Short mmCIF file of C-alpha atoms in Angstrom, two decimals:
data_model
loop_
_atom_site.label_atom_id
_atom_site.label_comp_id
_atom_site.label_asym_id
_atom_site.label_seq_id
_atom_site.Cartn_x
_atom_site.Cartn_y
_atom_site.Cartn_z
CA GLY Z 1 -31.68 165.26 -117.27
CA GLY Z 2 -32.80 165.39 -120.87
CA ALA Z 3 -35.82 163.14 -120.48
CA GLY Z 4 -38.12 165.85 -121.75
CA ALA Z 5 -35.81 167.15 -124.47
CA SER Z 6 -37.32 168.80 -127.52
CA ARG Z 7 -38.02 166.99 -130.76
CA PRO Z 8 -35.64 167.48 -133.72
CA ALA Z 9 -35.69 170.99 -135.15
CA PRO Z 10 -38.12 171.68 -138.01
CA PRO Z 11 -36.58 172.20 -141.47
CA ASP Z 12 -36.84 176.01 -141.23
CA SER Z 13 -35.11 176.28 -137.83
CA PRO Z 14 -31.61 177.79 -137.46
CA THR Z 15 -30.25 174.46 -136.26
CA ALA Z 16 -31.54 172.52 -139.26
CA ALA Z 17 -30.53 175.21 -141.72
CA ARG Z 18 -26.85 174.50 -141.20
CA SER Z 19 -27.25 170.95 -142.49
CA PRO Z 20 -30.04 168.73 -143.80
CA SER Z 21 -31.94 166.93 -141.10
CA PRO Z 22 -31.13 163.23 -140.78
CA LEU Z 23 -34.83 162.50 -141.27
CA THR Z 24 -35.47 164.45 -144.48
CA THR Z 25 -35.17 161.59 -146.99
CA ARG Z 26 -38.28 159.55 -147.78
CA PRO Z 27 -36.78 156.16 -146.70
CA ALA Z 28 -35.56 157.70 -143.45
CA ARG Z 29 -38.97 159.22 -142.71
CA ALA Z 30 -40.65 155.88 -143.40
CA ALA Z 31 -38.18 154.06 -141.14
CA ALA Z 32 -38.67 156.65 -138.41
CA ALA Z 33 -42.44 156.27 -138.59
CA ALA Z 34 -42.15 152.49 -138.42
CA MET Z 35 -39.79 152.72 -135.45
CA ALA Z 36 -42.13 155.08 -133.62
CA ALA Z 37 -45.12 152.82 -134.25
CA ALA Z 38 -43.25 149.73 -133.07
CA SER Z 39 -42.02 151.53 -129.97
CA ARG Z 40 -45.51 152.78 -129.08
CA ALA Z 41 -47.04 149.33 -129.59
CA THR Z 42 -44.39 147.66 -127.48
CA ILE Z 43 -44.64 150.17 -124.65
CA ALA Z 44 -48.43 149.94 -124.69
CA ALA Z 45 -48.29 146.14 -124.51
CA LEU Z 46 -45.76 146.19 -121.69
CA ASP Z 47 -47.78 148.72 -119.72
CA ALA Z 48 -51.08 146.92 -120.27
CA ALA Z 49 -49.81 143.45 -119.37
CA ARG Z 50 -47.14 144.08 -116.76
CA LEU Z 51 -48.99 146.73 -114.81
CA SER Z 52 -52.04 144.49 -114.52
CA PRO Z 53 -52.36 142.93 -111.04
CA SER Z 54 -53.61 139.72 -112.66
CA VAL Z 55 -50.61 139.22 -114.91
CA THR Z 56 -49.31 135.66 -115.03
CA PRO Z 57 -46.16 134.18 -116.56
CA ALA Z 58 -48.27 132.80 -119.39
CA ALA Z 59 -49.72 136.23 -120.11
CA ALA Z 60 -46.28 137.82 -119.89
CA ALA Z 61 -45.01 135.36 -122.49
CA THR Z 62 -47.37 136.90 -125.07
CA ILE Z 63 -45.88 140.37 -124.68
CA PRO Z 64 -44.24 141.21 -128.03
CA ARG Z 65 -40.52 141.66 -127.87
CA PRO Z 66 -39.48 145.03 -129.32
CA THR Z 67 -38.50 144.76 -132.97
CA VAL Z 68 -37.33 148.17 -134.13
CA PRO Z 69 -36.90 148.73 -137.88
CA PHE Z 70 -34.13 151.02 -139.00
CA PRO Z 71 -32.62 152.09 -142.34
CA ALA Z 72 -31.82 149.09 -144.51
CA ILE Z 73 -28.44 147.65 -143.56
CA SER Z 74 -26.67 144.70 -145.10
CA PRO Z 75 -23.44 143.12 -143.84
CA ARG Z 76 -20.33 143.76 -145.87
CA GLY Z 77 -19.81 140.02 -146.28
CA ALA Z 78 -17.31 137.59 -144.83
CA PRO Z 79 -13.69 138.56 -144.09
CA ALA Z 80 -11.63 138.28 -147.27
CA ASP Z 81 -9.18 135.77 -145.76
CA GLY Z 82 -11.92 133.48 -144.45
CA TRP Z 83 -11.24 134.24 -140.77
CA GLY Z 84 -13.92 133.18 -138.32
CA GLY Z 85 -15.75 130.66 -140.46
CA PRO Z 86 -19.03 131.10 -142.32
CA GLU Z 87 -20.73 133.20 -139.61
CA ALA Z 88 -18.02 135.88 -139.39
CA VAL Z 89 -18.79 139.32 -140.80
CA ALA Z 90 -16.45 142.06 -142.00
CA CYS Z 91 -17.66 145.14 -140.12
CA GLY Z 92 -15.05 147.24 -141.93
CA PRO Z 93 -11.63 146.91 -143.53
CA ALA Z 94 -9.88 146.53 -140.16
CA LEU Z 95 -12.58 144.91 -138.00
CA SER Z 96 -14.37 141.59 -138.27
CA LEU Z 97 -16.91 140.07 -135.89
CA ARG Z 98 -17.69 136.41 -135.26
CA PRO Z 99 -20.85 135.60 -133.24
CA ASP Z 100 -19.98 132.94 -130.67
CA GLY Z 101 -23.31 132.72 -128.90
CA CYS Z 102 -26.31 134.62 -127.62
CA SER Z 103 -28.62 134.15 -124.65
CA LEU Z 104 -31.83 136.15 -124.86
CA ARG Z 105 -30.39 139.59 -125.73
CA ALA Z 106 -26.88 139.02 -124.36
CA ARG Z 107 -24.16 138.47 -126.97
CA ALA Z 108 -20.77 136.75 -127.00
CA THR Z 109 -18.60 137.64 -129.98
CA THR Z 110 -14.98 137.64 -131.08
CA LEU Z 111 -13.67 140.83 -132.64
CA ARG Z 112 -10.62 140.65 -134.89
CA LEU Z 113 -8.60 143.86 -134.79
CA PRO Z 114 -5.11 144.68 -136.14
CA HIS Z 115 -3.43 143.78 -132.83
CA GLY Z 116 -5.27 140.57 -132.09
CA GLU Z 117 -8.62 139.07 -131.20
CA VAL Z 118 -10.90 140.42 -128.46
CA ASN Z 119 -13.61 138.29 -126.84
CA THR Z 120 -16.76 140.08 -125.75
CA PRO Z 121 -18.32 141.11 -123.45
CA ILE Z 122 -15.13 142.99 -122.61
CA PHE Z 123 -14.07 145.60 -120.08
CA MET Z 124 -11.34 147.98 -121.24
CA PRO Z 125 -9.00 149.43 -118.57
CA VAL Z 126 -8.48 153.17 -118.96
CA GLY Z 127 -4.99 154.55 -119.59
CA THR Z 128 -5.91 158.18 -120.18
CA HIS Z 129 -2.35 159.38 -120.76
CA GLY Z 130 -1.13 156.21 -122.47
CA THR Z 131 -0.69 154.09 -119.36
CA VAL Z 132 -3.02 152.51 -116.82
CA LYS Z 133 -1.96 154.11 -113.54
CA GLY Z 134 0.36 151.83 -111.60
CA ILE Z 135 0.28 149.01 -114.15
CA PRO Z 136 3.22 148.51 -116.57
CA SER Z 137 2.27 147.58 -120.11
CA GLU Z 138 3.87 144.12 -119.92
CA GLU Z 139 1.96 143.35 -116.72
CA LEU Z 140 -1.30 144.44 -118.31
CA ALA Z 141 -0.68 142.32 -121.40
CA GLU Z 142 1.03 139.22 -119.98
CA GLU Z 143 -0.22 138.75 -116.42
CA LEU Z 144 -3.70 140.24 -116.82
CA ASP Z 145 -4.16 139.16 -120.46
CA CYS Z 146 -5.83 142.45 -121.35
CA ARG Z 147 -6.61 142.43 -125.08
CA ILE Z 148 -7.65 146.06 -125.48
CA ALA Z 149 -7.09 149.23 -123.42
CA LEU Z 150 -8.33 152.80 -123.73
CA ALA Z 151 -6.44 156.09 -124.08
CA ASN Z 152 -7.61 159.68 -124.48
CA THR Z 153 -6.96 161.77 -127.57
CA TYR Z 154 -7.17 165.19 -125.94
CA HIS Z 155 -4.76 164.40 -123.13
CA LEU Z 156 -2.28 162.68 -125.46
CA GLY Z 157 -2.48 165.65 -127.79
CA VAL Z 158 -1.50 167.95 -124.92
CA LYS Z 159 1.22 165.65 -123.58
CA PRO Z 160 3.32 164.08 -125.06
CA GLY Z 161 1.92 165.67 -128.24
CA LYS Z 162 1.75 164.63 -131.87
CA ALA Z 163 5.49 165.08 -132.57
CA VAL Z 164 6.49 162.59 -129.87
CA LEU Z 165 3.81 160.13 -130.99
CA ASP Z 166 5.05 160.37 -134.58
CA ALA Z 167 8.65 159.81 -133.47
CA HIS Z 168 7.65 156.54 -131.75
CA GLY Z 169 5.43 155.29 -134.54
CA GLY Z 170 2.30 155.92 -132.47
CA LEU Z 171 1.18 155.04 -128.97
CA HIS Z 172 1.84 151.32 -129.39
CA GLY Z 173 5.52 152.10 -129.79
CA LEU Z 174 5.62 154.76 -127.09
CA MET Z 175 4.07 152.55 -124.40
CA ARG Z 176 5.45 149.29 -125.83
CA TRP Z 177 1.96 147.87 -126.01
CA PRO Z 178 1.52 144.84 -128.29
CA ARG Z 179 -2.27 144.67 -128.16
CA ASN Z 180 -5.24 146.74 -129.23
CA LEU Z 181 -5.97 150.34 -128.31
CA LEU Z 182 -9.21 152.32 -128.40
CA THR Z 183 -9.05 156.10 -128.20
CA ASP Z 184 -11.76 158.43 -126.99
CA SER Z 185 -12.03 161.42 -129.31
CA GLY Z 186 -11.79 164.10 -126.64
CA GLY Z 187 -15.52 164.72 -126.64
CA PHE Z 188 -15.95 163.75 -122.99
CA GLN Z 189 -13.73 166.67 -122.00
CA MET Z 190 -16.59 168.92 -123.09
CA VAL Z 191 -18.19 167.71 -119.85
CA SER Z 192 -15.21 167.11 -117.55
CA LEU Z 193 -13.44 170.35 -118.61
CA LEU Z 194 -16.55 172.36 -119.48
CA HIS Z 195 -15.33 175.36 -117.49
CA LEU Z 196 -12.25 175.43 -119.76
CA ALA Z 197 -14.06 174.78 -123.06
CA ASN Z 198 -15.77 176.86 -125.74
CA ILE Z 199 -17.91 174.80 -128.13
CA THR Z 200 -18.77 176.04 -131.62
CA GLU Z 201 -19.69 174.47 -134.95
CA GLU Z 202 -16.01 174.43 -135.91
CA GLY Z 203 -14.98 172.42 -132.85
CA VAL Z 204 -14.17 172.87 -129.18
CA THR Z 205 -11.44 175.15 -127.85
CA PHE Z 206 -9.89 173.95 -124.59
CA GLN Z 207 -7.77 175.97 -122.21
CA SER Z 208 -5.03 173.83 -120.71
CA PRO Z 209 -5.61 173.36 -116.96
CA SER Z 210 -1.83 173.34 -116.43
CA ASP Z 211 -0.40 176.29 -118.39
CA GLY Z 212 -3.42 178.12 -119.80
CA THR Z 213 -2.59 177.56 -123.47
CA THR Z 214 -5.48 176.86 -125.82
CA MET Z 215 -6.09 173.96 -128.16
CA LEU Z 216 -8.76 173.82 -130.87
CA LEU Z 217 -10.07 170.27 -131.25
CA THR Z 218 -12.10 169.96 -134.46
CA PRO Z 219 -13.42 166.69 -135.88
CA GLU Z 220 -10.54 166.77 -138.36
CA ALA Z 221 -7.95 167.49 -135.65
CA SER Z 222 -9.31 164.74 -133.40
CA ILE Z 223 -9.09 162.16 -136.19
CA ALA Z 224 -5.61 163.38 -137.21
CA LEU Z 225 -4.42 162.93 -133.62
CA GLN Z 226 -5.98 159.47 -133.45
CA ASN Z 227 -4.31 158.58 -136.75
CA ALA Z 228 -1.00 159.63 -135.18
CA ILE Z 229 -1.78 157.63 -132.03
CA GLY Z 230 -2.43 154.60 -134.23
CA SER Z 231 -5.34 153.27 -132.18
CA ASP Z 232 -7.13 150.23 -133.55
CA VAL Z 233 -10.53 151.75 -132.75
CA MET Z 234 -11.10 155.49 -133.01
CA MET Z 235 -14.11 157.37 -131.66
CA ALA Z 236 -15.73 160.14 -133.66
CA LEU Z 237 -15.74 163.58 -132.07
CA ASP Z 238 -19.24 164.19 -130.76
CA ASP Z 239 -20.91 167.06 -128.95
CA VAL Z 240 -21.35 165.76 -125.42
CA VAL Z 241 -23.76 167.24 -122.88
CA ASP Z 242 -23.89 166.35 -119.19
CA SER Z 243 -26.81 163.93 -118.83
CA LYS Z 244 -28.19 165.97 -115.89
CA THR Z 245 -28.42 169.16 -117.96
CA VAL Z 246 -31.94 170.62 -118.08
CA ASP Z 247 -31.36 172.79 -121.17
CA ASN Z 248 -33.40 171.03 -123.87
CA GLU Z 249 -32.13 173.33 -126.61
CA ARG Z 250 -28.56 172.36 -125.75
CA PHE Z 251 -29.41 168.66 -126.18
CA LEU Z 252 -31.09 169.43 -129.51
CA GLU Z 253 -28.05 171.36 -130.71
CA ALA Z 254 -25.64 168.63 -129.58
CA CYS Z 255 -27.62 165.82 -131.21
CA HIS Z 256 -27.66 167.45 -134.64
CA ARG Z 257 -24.08 168.68 -134.35
CA THR Z 258 -22.96 165.13 -133.59
CA LEU Z 259 -24.54 164.04 -136.89
CA ARG Z 260 -22.83 166.84 -138.81
CA TRP Z 261 -19.47 166.08 -137.19
CA ILE Z 262 -19.60 162.35 -138.01
CA ASP Z 263 -19.40 163.18 -141.72
CA ARG Z 264 -16.30 165.30 -141.10
CA CYS Z 265 -14.74 162.49 -139.04
CA ILE Z 266 -15.38 159.89 -141.75
CA ALA Z 267 -13.83 162.13 -144.39
CA ALA Z 268 -10.80 162.91 -142.21
CA ASN Z 269 -9.78 159.32 -141.46
CA ALA Z 270 -6.49 158.77 -143.31
CA ASN Z 271 -6.19 155.10 -142.32
CA PRO Z 272 -9.57 153.37 -142.71
CA ASP Z 273 -7.74 150.22 -143.78
CA ARG Z 274 -6.19 149.81 -140.31
CA GLN Z 275 -8.15 152.09 -137.95
CA SER Z 276 -11.86 151.53 -137.39
CA LEU Z 277 -14.05 154.58 -136.69
CA PHE Z 278 -16.99 154.19 -134.29
CA ALA Z 279 -19.87 156.67 -134.20
CA ILE Z 280 -21.43 157.73 -130.90
CA VAL Z 281 -25.18 157.87 -130.29
CA GLN Z 282 -26.18 161.02 -128.40
CA GLY Z 283 -29.56 162.50 -127.52
CA GLY Z 284 -29.62 162.84 -123.75
CA LEU Z 285 -32.20 160.79 -121.87
CA ASP Z 286 -34.92 161.29 -124.47
CA VAL Z 287 -36.13 157.80 -125.40
CA SER Z 288 -39.53 158.97 -126.62
CA SER Z 289 -40.85 158.01 -130.05
CA GLY Z 290 -39.43 160.50 -132.53
CA GLY Z 291 -37.15 161.88 -129.81
CA LEU Z 292 -33.50 162.82 -129.84
CA ARG Z 293 -31.98 159.38 -129.26
CA GLU Z 294 -34.11 157.98 -132.06
CA ALA Z 295 -33.18 160.85 -134.39
CA CYS Z 296 -29.48 160.35 -133.69
CA LEU Z 297 -29.77 156.60 -134.23
CA HIS Z 298 -31.42 157.09 -137.61
CA GLY Z 299 -28.88 159.65 -138.71
CA LEU Z 300 -25.96 157.40 -137.80
CA LEU Z 301 -27.51 154.26 -139.26
CA GLU Z 302 -27.88 156.06 -142.60
CA ARG Z 303 -24.05 156.21 -142.54
CA ASP Z 304 -23.66 152.57 -141.53
CA ALA Z 305 -21.60 151.61 -144.59
CA ALA Z 306 -18.76 153.88 -143.41
CA LEU Z 307 -18.91 152.89 -139.73
CA PRO Z 308 -17.47 149.57 -138.45
CA GLY Z 309 -19.04 150.01 -135.00
CA PHE Z 310 -21.20 152.14 -132.73
CA ALA Z 311 -21.05 153.50 -129.20
CA ILE Z 312 -23.68 154.70 -126.76
CA GLY Z 313 -22.57 158.00 -125.25
CA GLY Z 314 -23.85 160.70 -122.95
CA LEU Z 315 -24.44 158.42 -119.95
CA ALA Z 316 -22.56 157.58 -116.71
CA GLY Z 317 -22.88 161.21 -115.64
CA GLY Z 318 -25.00 160.71 -112.53
CA GLU Z 319 -28.38 160.36 -114.24
CA ASP Z 320 -31.01 158.21 -112.57
CA LYS Z 321 -30.68 154.54 -113.32
CA GLY Z 322 -34.21 154.17 -114.64
CA SER Z 323 -33.40 156.56 -117.46
CA PHE Z 324 -29.94 155.04 -117.90
CA TRP Z 325 -31.07 151.52 -118.69
CA ARG Z 326 -33.90 152.67 -120.98
CA VAL Z 327 -31.42 154.59 -123.14
CA VAL Z 328 -29.15 151.54 -123.32
CA ALA Z 329 -32.08 149.28 -124.21
CA GLN Z 330 -33.37 151.60 -126.92
CA CYS Z 331 -29.96 151.91 -128.54
CA CYS Z 332 -29.27 148.16 -128.46
CA GLU Z 333 -32.65 147.53 -130.08
CA ALA Z 334 -31.78 149.72 -133.06
CA LEU Z 335 -28.03 149.18 -133.55
CA PRO Z 336 -26.96 146.54 -136.10
CA ALA Z 337 -26.58 143.04 -134.70
CA HIS Z 338 -23.49 142.36 -136.82
CA LYS Z 339 -21.43 145.26 -135.43
CA PRO Z 340 -19.96 145.89 -131.96
CA ARG Z 341 -21.82 148.02 -129.42
CA TYR Z 342 -19.75 150.00 -126.95
CA LEU Z 343 -21.22 151.65 -123.82
CA MET Z 344 -18.90 154.51 -122.95
CA GLY Z 345 -17.74 155.28 -119.42
CA VAL Z 346 -19.70 152.48 -117.74
CA GLY Z 347 -17.83 150.07 -115.48
CA TYR Z 348 -19.58 149.21 -112.23
CA PRO Z 349 -19.89 145.41 -111.99
CA LEU Z 350 -23.69 145.47 -111.70
CA ASP Z 351 -23.90 147.79 -114.72
CA LEU Z 352 -21.76 145.39 -116.76
CA VAL Z 353 -24.02 142.43 -116.00
CA VAL Z 354 -27.27 144.32 -116.63
CA CYS Z 355 -26.10 146.07 -119.79
CA SER Z 356 -24.57 142.89 -121.22
CA ALA Z 357 -27.99 141.32 -120.75
CA LEU Z 358 -29.43 144.22 -122.78
CA GLY Z 359 -26.98 143.55 -125.63
CA VAL Z 360 -23.84 145.65 -125.01
CA ASP Z 361 -20.43 144.24 -126.01
CA MET Z 362 -17.78 146.70 -124.76
CA PHE Z 363 -17.28 148.80 -121.62
CA ASP Z 364 -14.71 151.13 -120.09
CA CYS Z 365 -14.38 153.07 -116.85
CA VAL Z 366 -11.76 154.51 -114.48
CA PHE Z 367 -13.69 153.08 -111.52
CA PRO Z 368 -11.62 149.91 -110.86
CA THR Z 369 -8.28 151.74 -110.73
CA ARG Z 370 -9.58 154.94 -109.16
CA THR Z 371 -11.28 153.08 -106.34
CA ALA Z 372 -8.10 151.05 -105.83
CA ARG Z 373 -6.22 154.26 -105.10
CA PHE Z 374 -8.64 154.83 -102.24
CA GLY Z 375 -7.92 151.41 -100.77
CA VAL Z 376 -10.99 149.58 -102.10
CA ALA Z 377 -10.86 146.10 -103.64
CA LEU Z 378 -13.55 144.62 -105.88
CA VAL Z 379 -14.37 141.09 -104.79
CA THR Z 380 -17.03 138.45 -105.24
CA GLY Z 381 -20.14 139.96 -103.72
CA GLY Z 382 -19.07 143.59 -103.52
CA GLN Z 383 -16.18 145.68 -102.21
CA LEU Z 384 -13.60 145.49 -99.43
CA ARG Z 385 -12.29 148.67 -97.86
CA VAL Z 386 -8.95 147.17 -96.95
CA LYS Z 387 -7.95 150.14 -94.81
CA GLY Z 388 -10.53 149.00 -92.26
CA ALA Z 389 -9.20 147.78 -88.94
CA ARG Z 390 -10.94 144.40 -89.29
CA PHE Z 391 -8.39 143.42 -91.96
CA ARG Z 392 -5.33 144.18 -89.83
CA ASP Z 393 -4.73 140.52 -88.93
CA ASP Z 394 -6.68 138.83 -91.73
CA PRO Z 395 -4.50 136.14 -93.39
CA ARG Z 396 -6.88 135.42 -96.26
CA PRO Z 397 -6.45 136.61 -99.87
CA LEU Z 398 -8.56 139.51 -101.05
CA ASP Z 399 -10.90 137.18 -102.90
CA PRO Z 400 -10.54 133.40 -102.50
CA ALA Z 401 -12.31 132.98 -105.85
CA CYS Z 402 -9.73 135.11 -107.68
CA GLY Z 403 -6.54 133.64 -109.10
CA CYS Z 404 -4.70 136.89 -109.86
CA ALA Z 405 -1.10 137.41 -108.79
CA VAL Z 406 -2.14 139.66 -105.89
CA CYS Z 407 -4.56 137.13 -104.45
CA ARG Z 408 -1.95 134.38 -104.82
CA ARG Z 409 0.84 136.30 -103.11
CA TYR Z 410 -0.59 138.83 -100.64
CA SER Z 411 -2.87 138.58 -97.62
CA ARG Z 412 -5.52 141.07 -96.64
CA ALA Z 413 -3.38 141.98 -93.63
CA GLN Z 414 -0.40 142.90 -95.80
CA LEU Z 415 -2.56 144.89 -98.21
CA HIS Z 416 -4.18 146.61 -95.23
CA ALA Z 417 -0.77 147.76 -94.01
CA LEU Z 418 0.26 148.93 -97.47
CA ALA Z 419 -3.00 150.79 -98.07
CA ARG Z 420 -2.65 152.68 -94.77
CA SER Z 421 0.94 153.65 -95.49
CA SER Z 422 2.30 156.18 -97.98
CA ASP Z 423 3.82 153.36 -100.04
CA SER Z 424 2.62 153.44 -103.66
CA LEU Z 425 2.73 149.64 -103.84
CA GLY Z 426 -0.66 149.29 -102.13
CA PRO Z 427 -2.67 151.15 -104.78
CA GLN Z 428 -0.70 149.38 -107.53
CA LEU Z 429 -1.53 145.94 -106.15
CA LEU Z 430 -5.19 146.82 -105.65
CA SER Z 431 -5.34 148.22 -109.20
CA HIS Z 432 -3.92 144.96 -110.54
CA HIS Z 433 -6.48 142.93 -108.61
CA ASN Z 434 -9.43 145.17 -109.56
CA ILE Z 435 -8.60 144.94 -113.27
CA ALA Z 436 -8.26 141.18 -112.90
CA TYR Z 437 -11.67 141.09 -111.22
CA MET Z 438 -13.34 143.05 -114.04
CA LEU Z 439 -11.74 140.97 -116.79
CA GLY Z 440 -12.61 137.77 -114.92
CA LEU Z 441 -16.22 138.91 -114.54
CA CYS Z 442 -16.44 139.42 -118.31
CA ARG Z 443 -14.93 135.99 -118.98
CA ARG Z 444 -17.39 134.26 -116.65
CA MET Z 445 -20.27 136.15 -118.18
CA ARG Z 446 -19.13 135.27 -121.69
CA SER Z 447 -18.92 131.57 -120.80
CA ALA Z 448 -22.46 131.68 -119.43
CA ILE Z 449 -23.78 133.43 -122.55
CA VAL Z 450 -22.16 130.87 -124.83
CA ALA Z 451 -23.61 128.05 -122.73
CA GLY Z 452 -27.17 129.24 -123.41
CA PRO Z 453 -30.11 131.09 -121.85
CA GLY Z 454 -30.42 128.75 -118.87
CA PRO Z 455 -26.78 128.99 -117.72
CA PHE Z 456 -26.75 132.73 -118.40
CA GLN Z 457 -29.82 133.34 -116.27
CA ALA Z 458 -28.30 131.16 -113.54
CA PHE Z 459 -25.14 133.28 -113.74
CA VAL Z 460 -27.17 136.48 -113.35
CA ARG Z 461 -29.09 135.07 -110.38
CA GLY Z 462 -25.84 133.94 -108.75
CA PHE Z 463 -24.27 137.36 -109.26
CA LEU Z 464 -27.29 139.14 -107.79
CA ASN Z 465 -27.38 136.82 -104.79
CA GLU Z 466 -23.69 137.51 -104.16
CA TYR Z 467 -24.09 141.28 -104.38
CA PHE Z 468 -27.47 141.42 -102.65
CA PRO Z 469 -27.43 138.45 -100.26
CA PRO Z 470 -30.62 137.14 -98.66
CA GLU Z 471 -28.91 137.16 -95.26
CA GLY Z 472 -26.75 140.23 -94.80
CA PRO Z 473 -25.43 141.57 -91.46
CA GLN Z 474 -28.56 143.69 -91.16
CA GLY Z 475 -30.96 141.28 -92.84
CA PRO Z 476 -31.83 140.69 -96.50
CA VAL Z 477 -30.25 143.14 -98.97
CA ALA Z 478 -32.69 144.67 -101.44
CA VAL Z 479 -32.14 144.25 -105.18
CA PRO Z 480 -32.17 147.62 -107.00
CA ARG Z 481 -35.44 148.05 -108.79
CA TRP Z 482 -33.82 149.55 -111.89
CA ALA Z 483 -31.66 146.44 -112.34
CA ALA Z 484 -34.61 144.10 -111.89
CA GLU Z 485 -36.68 146.09 -114.40
CA ALA Z 486 -33.87 146.12 -116.97
CA LEU Z 487 -33.24 142.39 -116.60
CA ALA Z 488 -36.96 141.65 -116.93
CA TYR Z 489 -37.04 143.76 -120.09
CA ALA Z 490 -34.12 141.68 -121.40
CA GLY Z 491 -36.07 138.49 -120.70
CA VAL Z 492 -33.96 137.37 -117.73
CA ASP Z 493 -35.86 135.46 -115.04
CA ILE Z 494 -34.30 136.44 -111.71
CA GLY Z 495 -36.43 133.93 -109.82
CA PRO Z 496 -38.96 134.34 -107.00
CA ASP Z 497 -36.46 134.70 -104.15
CA LEU Z 498 -34.67 137.67 -105.70
CA ALA Z 499 -37.97 139.09 -106.97
CA ALA Z 500 -39.26 139.14 -103.41
CA ARG Z 501 -36.32 141.35 -102.42
CA VAL Z 502 -36.66 143.96 -105.17
CA GLU Z 503 -36.77 147.49 -103.79
CA PRO Z 504 -40.33 148.80 -103.34
CA GLU Z 505 -41.43 151.14 -106.05
CA GLY Z 506 -41.07 154.74 -104.95
CA THR Z 507 -42.33 158.06 -106.25
CA PRO Z 508 -41.05 158.61 -109.82
CA ASP Z 509 -38.16 161.03 -110.10
CA PRO Z 510 -39.39 164.34 -111.58
CA ASP Z 511 -36.80 164.03 -114.35
CA THR Z 512 -38.16 160.65 -115.45
CA ALA Z 513 -41.88 161.16 -114.88
CA ALA Z 514 -42.46 161.47 -118.64
CA LEU Z 515 -40.66 158.23 -119.51
CA PRO Z 516 -42.62 155.05 -120.20
CA VAL Z 517 -42.89 152.98 -117.05
CA VAL Z 518 -42.06 149.31 -117.53
CA ALA Z 519 -43.15 147.39 -114.45
CA PRO Z 520 -42.14 143.76 -115.05
CA ASP Z 521 -43.77 140.61 -113.81
CA TRP Z 522 -41.34 139.64 -111.05
CA THR Z 523 -42.42 136.00 -111.20
CA GLY Z 524 -40.47 135.62 -114.46
CA GLY Z 525 -40.81 132.16 -115.93
CA ALA Z 526 -42.23 131.73 -119.39
CA ALA Z 527 -41.44 135.27 -120.52
CA ALA Z 528 -37.75 134.66 -120.06
CA GLN Z 529 -37.87 131.42 -121.99
CA THR Z 530 -39.63 132.78 -125.06
CA ALA Z 531 -37.72 136.03 -125.53
CA ALA Z 532 -36.08 136.37 -128.93
CA PRO Z 533 -32.31 136.76 -129.19
CA PRO Z 534 -30.89 140.19 -130.16
#
């Protein structure tokens, strides 16, 4: 991946010549230097204390929590109509945030958007073409109580196209959706359709995979399409690089281009009073001091006044999990506490729990519905492959702990028969259940966060014990080391029983050998109790 990506281009380089570097102003340089110093001190303290064989919980409690300075940011003030009480903050003209609770670094907030309130942490089902596959809009809104869903700008621009969207008053009217929408800008297609794309400073030209026609998606065109879609949250067009790419110059180019494009996106937004624009942090897997992620963060934070929220992009592409969580942690450390943080394309249940502990608010992924189409149900403790013969005569619901319509009305045996047939009802029912599972997981996690650090840590331990049980069919199931490291970094005490089952440390992946190694004290205890909130 991009773990060893180059530093930002010097002022006399071709890349920097096209636009001023985000770190050329004196305040920005001072903030960057302070961030680098804080990062180095924190990493040094973590390495010195947590790698020591004599480390104790008391010693771990003295490890400084990372406090990363960034360009001066002040909240816009309370919402004009007084919504949310004295703690609510207006993130932008069309988005307000109320903090409802925090546990260590995990956050529970309420976002007020034009089509209703959204409680976080939240998982957003993906309806790429304006519909979640197999799930009617009324079912998604009324039965599943989904408050926000995702659609894709590029695909909607190809079909049905801007004229149809305009004729229906936007996507809300076209899909008869009464709640909030978030639209991806089309940037991800630079990865998924790379073989059909040509990326330049002007924008990206896509060749249609269906009829071969071309479409130029510029920052201005992406925002114009999203204005026509009428999404409540719009994503800026960014230059996205596959996280496993080994071309450091490509990461450098993409990072700086993302910063140049955000200015064009801000200027192009015709509806800032009702559509909130989020910027996307890029920079590959480079979490080094003064590296690409840090440079992108500083550049975007200098534009904070025009940005109601931020997203973490460029992940969920198959990179190693050690690099993945370090990028998430670095971004959450630097992003403003009074604005939402969205981790793009991430939706495995374990990832949601770990990244919420690190401070993420919003998630999306096709995983729950895509895996349903292969006959897999998400349940408490893992997954059920309902096509398996062992479910042929099983009268139980998919998940006894789930109260969704599918679990109330259908047995595993009936779903087994449907999944093995050509009937489309099977995948539809499993999609309904899997979305219900993901939304329910977020609700349970939110309740634990609001209840405080103790209940939240108990929730995390319970989740890990369900997914990685101490007595599996083939013995104890190991806890992934990356998850344990990330949770320890977030101050979560997983307890001695789970700590004893953490995967043994292996040889570092060559792509991550240059990253700082954070080896936590698995005994937990005092460190978890003294960690500062985000």
